[in-house]
Amino acid sequence: MALRTTAVLRSSLSKWAYNLSGFNKYGLQRDDCLYENEDVQEALRRLPAHVVDERNFRMVRAMQLSMQKTILPKEEWTKYEEDKLYLTPIVEQVKKERLEREAWEKEY
Amino acid sequence: MSSKALATPFIRHVTTRGYAQAAPVAASRDARIQSSVLANNTFVAALDNGSPVARVTIAFKAGSRYEPQTELGIAHVLRSAAGLTTKNASAFMISRKLAQAGASVSASGDREFVYYTLEATQENLPEAIDYLNKLVSNQEFRPWELSDNVPRLKFDLAAIPPQVRAVDLLHKAAFRRGLGNSLFIAPKKIGTIGSESLQHFASTSLTQGRCAVAIFGGSQERAAMIAQNLQISTGAEGQTSSSTYFGGELRKEMGGDLAHVAIAVQGAPAGSPQSLALAVAAKALGNGPVIKWGADNTPLAKAIGNVGPFAAAGFNVSYSDNGLFGVVLSVAKDEANAAVKAAGKLLKAGNLSAEAIKAGKNQLKVQVLSEAEDGTGLAESMAAQGLNTRSVKSPADIANAIDQLSNSDISQAVSNAVKNKISMGAAGNLAFVPYTDEL
């Protein structure tokens, strides 16, 4: 019981923090805000084309909104539940491959 | 005896410093090929001759004849994808670990099989086998790695010699589907074969029942261990659609100064006595001059006569259920008409003199025995024989069988073969190349 309460508490806490961060009001998702270093660029290359297109659309829309000093109407905000991490697992994989490569080159 | 059309050396520069200095292990002269079929239906063969460099071949019935008609060229992509990341190891680790062990892996394929062949010194063999296993098992075909691989496919296509194109077209004309499928992917199909189709093709063709493991310079127990450690699907022997001989002709006008023509009739399936007889007959027809820059005194060259420079050879290929027997010819475009007609006439006549047959037998024996000197060729040949007939004949046995053939066996096989409809594949400058009904 205690465990369940903790889980519910944690999820509502992260939901609160998510809404506080504000990028969802531009219709962005968490993975749209990743800093594009080399790992992320490689991960983007591995995504299917339509996922990249959707990402680019969200980013262009967010820039447009930001220029106009406005945000989306509330019903179009990204919901915490709908925000899927579409890029992070691939970035993790890329990072793992890079570390493997670096470890090898250090050794030999 | 099946044609080795493409070998993709996947680590190219590793073996430049030869193994000549490797301490010779006492080579046993009386080593015999041992073979068996494991409980999981995988065929294993081994020749434990103490060779300082061991060769391991893992072969699957996954050649171009098993391609679905909607996914032609998938076998080419499959063999080209060898060494990409699998579930067990990344592409980087596979190549570096093999390089570190001084090993070399190549993936090659023909119409029936795909061969993954490892070459390694005896002391590094266990580690190299481990990575060969990781390379073959659980292949993932990640989409971005496949698209990175596209330049290699394009290079493969650009590097096809026109003679190979002619023989490829000949197969297509003769068998239409199955054995007629090209060894190479069509240029327009490059990039359209996706990860899912490859995974499906791999899971249905890279299975235990369609697998053979052959080892040159290792024990049979080791071969069995390699076969059992492979993490591949357990599917049994899949059904094989047999390829019927239809006959026909296909031409590809490519310009240039030369015409490359392959004409053939239906041959015999591998393992049959006729296939050996036709192999002798192909050598008897002619195999080019035996001395460099020397005169070509074979029946084929004499039939074509003095038309300027040309190259002509008899050829015979045997697959598990069918074969082709004929002539391959490269000739200057202006002389193509006379030369092709003469070669066609000789093939159709189908009579060979006793001297020609004797020379053909000797040449074939030399070819069989000298190919066996090269361990890689022998390992792949053992695997192919195992998949075709579930047994392996040693090169010496094959040479004996060639000696046993009588002249009448050979003439009989040839005269039976040439009764069939003639097929032709031609590539190059075809301005004066006759059509089959004009032969």
PDB file of C-alpha atoms in Angstrom, chain B residues 57-158:
ATOM      1  CA  THR B  57      32.714 -22.310 -43.339  1.00  0.00           C
ATOM      2  CA  ILE B  58      29.156 -21.921 -42.186  1.00  0.00           C
ATOM      3  CA  ALA B  59      26.891 -22.294 -45.199  1.00  0.00           C
ATOM      4  CA  PHE B  60      23.138 -21.895 -45.503  1.00  0.00           C
ATOM      5  CA  LYS B  61      20.639 -22.648 -48.210  1.00  0.00           C
ATOM      6  CA  ALA B  62      19.984 -18.951 -48.661  1.00  0.00           C
ATOM      7  CA  GLY B  63      21.157 -18.259 -52.189  1.00  0.00           C
ATOM      8  CA  SER B  64      19.323 -16.299 -54.824  1.00  0.00           C
ATOM      9  CA  ARG B  65      17.129 -19.230 -55.868  1.00  0.00           C
ATOM     10  CA  TYR B  66      15.253 -19.031 -52.549  1.00  0.00           C
ATOM     11  CA  GLU B  67      14.362 -15.359 -53.008  1.00  0.00           C
ATOM     12  CA  PRO B  68      10.653 -14.587 -53.140  1.00  0.00           C
ATOM     13  CA  GLN B  69       9.701 -13.066 -56.502  1.00  0.00           C
ATOM     14  CA  THR B  70       8.641  -9.852 -54.769  1.00  0.00           C
ATOM     15  CA  GLU B  71      12.015  -9.404 -53.081  1.00  0.00           C
ATOM     16  CA  LEU B  72      14.521 -10.239 -55.814  1.00  0.00           C
ATOM     17  CA  GLY B  73      18.063  -9.329 -54.833  1.00  0.00           C
ATOM     18  CA  ILE B  74      17.523 -10.005 -51.135  1.00  0.00           C
ATOM     19  CA  ALA B  75      20.229 -12.708 -51.115  1.00  0.00           C
ATOM     20  CA  HIS B  76      22.720 -10.134 -52.390  1.00  0.00           C
ATOM     21  CA  VAL B  77      21.752  -7.744 -49.587  1.00  0.00           C
ATOM     22  CA  LEU B  78      21.989 -10.589 -47.069  1.00  0.00           C
ATOM     23  CA  ARG B  79      25.549 -11.540 -47.984  1.00  0.00           C
ATOM     24  CA  SER B  80      26.504  -7.887 -48.193  1.00  0.00           C
ATOM     25  CA  ALA B  81      25.109  -7.317 -44.686  1.00  0.00           C
ATOM     26  CA  ALA B  82      27.540  -9.791 -43.115  1.00  0.00           C
ATOM     27  CA  GLY B  83      29.441  -8.093 -40.332  1.00  0.00           C
ATOM     28  CA  LEU B  84      26.803  -5.530 -39.453  1.00  0.00           C
ATOM     29  CA  THR B  85      25.646  -5.264 -35.851  1.00  0.00           C
ATOM     30  CA  THR B  86      23.877  -8.343 -34.550  1.00  0.00           C
ATOM     31  CA  LYS B  87      22.116  -8.908 -31.239  1.00  0.00           C
ATOM     32  CA  ASN B  88      25.370 -10.344 -29.871  1.00  0.00           C
ATOM     33  CA  ALA B  89      27.992  -7.828 -30.932  1.00  0.00           C
ATOM     34  CA  SER B  90      28.329  -4.496 -32.685  1.00  0.00           C
ATOM     35  CA  ALA B  91      29.801  -4.184 -36.163  1.00  0.00           C
ATOM     36  CA  PHE B  92      32.729  -2.327 -34.631  1.00  0.00           C
ATOM     37  CA  MET B  93      33.524  -5.093 -32.147  1.00  0.00           C
ATOM     38  CA  ILE B  94      33.138  -7.858 -34.740  1.00  0.00           C
ATOM     39  CA  SER B  95      35.615  -6.250 -37.107  1.00  0.00           C
ATOM     40  CA  ARG B  96      38.122  -5.178 -34.427  1.00  0.00           C
ATOM     41  CA  LYS B  97      38.122  -8.465 -32.529  1.00  0.00           C
ATOM     42  CA  LEU B  98      38.594 -10.467 -35.714  1.00  0.00           C
ATOM     43  CA  ALA B  99      41.365  -8.123 -36.805  1.00  0.00           C
ATOM     44  CA  GLN B 100      43.012  -8.469 -33.411  1.00  0.00           C
ATOM     45  CA  ALA B 101      42.951 -12.256 -33.777  1.00  0.00           C
ATOM     46  CA  GLY B 102      44.507 -11.946 -37.237  1.00  0.00           C
ATOM     47  CA  ALA B 103      41.428 -13.580 -38.696  1.00  0.00           C
ATOM     48  CA  SER B 104      39.557 -12.827 -41.864  1.00  0.00           C
ATOM     49  CA  VAL B 105      35.894 -13.443 -42.573  1.00  0.00           C
ATOM     50  CA  SER B 106      34.282 -13.305 -45.968  1.00  0.00           C
ATOM     51  CA  ALA B 107      30.689 -13.769 -47.003  1.00  0.00           C
ATOM     52  CA  SER B 108      30.152 -15.103 -50.470  1.00  0.00           C
ATOM     53  CA  GLY B 109      27.190 -16.554 -52.227  1.00  0.00           C
ATOM     54  CA  ASP B 110      25.973 -18.394 -55.263  1.00  0.00           C
ATOM     55  CA  ARG B 111      22.551 -19.374 -56.521  1.00  0.00           C
ATOM     56  CA  GLU B 112      22.084 -22.052 -53.871  1.00  0.00           C
ATOM     57  CA  PHE B 113      24.028 -21.049 -50.791  1.00  0.00           C
ATOM     58  CA  VAL B 114      25.545 -18.267 -48.783  1.00  0.00           C
ATOM     59  CA  TYR B 115      28.922 -19.031 -47.194  1.00  0.00           C
ATOM     60  CA  TYR B 116      30.408 -17.321 -44.158  1.00  0.00           C
ATOM     61  CA  THR B 117      34.066 -18.331 -44.179  1.00  0.00           C
ATOM     62  CA  LEU B 118      36.613 -17.684 -41.463  1.00  0.00           C
ATOM     63  CA  GLU B 119      40.354 -18.020 -41.816  1.00  0.00           C
ATOM     64  CA  ALA B 120      42.443 -17.973 -38.656  1.00  0.00           C
ATOM     65  CA  THR B 121      45.621 -19.414 -37.206  1.00  0.00           C
ATOM     66  CA  GLN B 122      45.174 -22.398 -34.897  1.00  0.00           C
ATOM     67  CA  GLU B 123      46.072 -20.553 -31.669  1.00  0.00           C
ATOM     68  CA  ASN B 124      43.539 -17.780 -32.350  1.00  0.00           C
ATOM     69  CA  LEU B 125      40.861 -20.103 -33.654  1.00  0.00           C
ATOM     70  CA  PRO B 126      38.603 -20.341 -30.548  1.00  0.00           C
ATOM     71  CA  GLU B 127      38.250 -16.572 -30.216  1.00  0.00           C
ATOM     72  CA  ALA B 128      37.750 -16.083 -33.942  1.00  0.00           C
ATOM     73  CA  ILE B 129      35.078 -18.810 -34.027  1.00  0.00           C
ATOM     74  CA  ASP B 130      33.321 -17.055 -31.179  1.00  0.00           C
ATOM     75  CA  TYR B 131      33.063 -13.892 -33.265  1.00  0.00           C
ATOM     76  CA  LEU B 132      32.087 -15.804 -36.400  1.00  0.00           C
ATOM     77  CA  ASN B 133      29.230 -17.219 -34.349  1.00  0.00           C
ATOM     78  CA  LYS B 134      28.266 -13.719 -33.179  1.00  0.00           C
ATOM     79  CA  LEU B 135      28.369 -12.480 -36.767  1.00  0.00           C
ATOM     80  CA  VAL B 136      26.131 -15.233 -38.144  1.00  0.00           C
ATOM     81  CA  SER B 137      23.649 -15.637 -35.279  1.00  0.00           C
ATOM     82  CA  ASN B 138      20.793 -13.294 -34.485  1.00  0.00           C
ATOM     83  CA  GLN B 139      21.408 -10.852 -37.324  1.00  0.00           C
ATOM     84  CA  GLU B 140      19.484  -7.636 -36.762  1.00  0.00           C
ATOM     85  CA  PHE B 141      19.772  -5.677 -40.046  1.00  0.00           C
ATOM     86  CA  ARG B 142      19.447  -2.229 -38.488  1.00  0.00           C
ATOM     87  CA  PRO B 143      17.861   0.081 -41.086  1.00  0.00           C
ATOM     88  CA  TRP B 144      20.495   2.825 -40.836  1.00  0.00           C
ATOM     89  CA  GLU B 145      23.319   0.305 -41.201  1.00  0.00           C
ATOM     90  CA  LEU B 146      21.599  -1.111 -44.267  1.00  0.00           C
ATOM     91  CA  SER B 147      21.367   2.334 -45.820  1.00  0.00           C
ATOM     92  CA  ASP B 148      25.029   2.949 -44.975  1.00  0.00           C
ATOM     93  CA  ASN B 149      25.732  -0.266 -46.861  1.00  0.00           C
ATOM     94  CA  VAL B 150      24.200   0.978 -50.126  1.00  0.00           C
ATOM     95  CA  PRO B 151      27.523   2.200 -51.625  1.00  0.00           C
ATOM     96  CA  ARG B 152      28.935  -1.302 -51.224  1.00  0.00           C
ATOM     97  CA  LEU B 153      26.022  -2.771 -53.177  1.00  0.00           C
ATOM     98  CA  LYS B 154      26.520  -0.152 -55.901  1.00  0.00           C
ATOM     99  CA  PHE B 155      30.201  -1.004 -56.041  1.00  0.00           C
ATOM    100  CA  ASP B 156      29.369  -4.716 -56.320  1.00  0.00           C
ATOM    101  CA  LEU B 157      27.136  -3.970 -59.293  1.00  0.00           C
ATOM    102  CA  ALA B 158      29.689  -1.716 -60.956  1.00  0.00           C
TER     103      ALA B 158
END
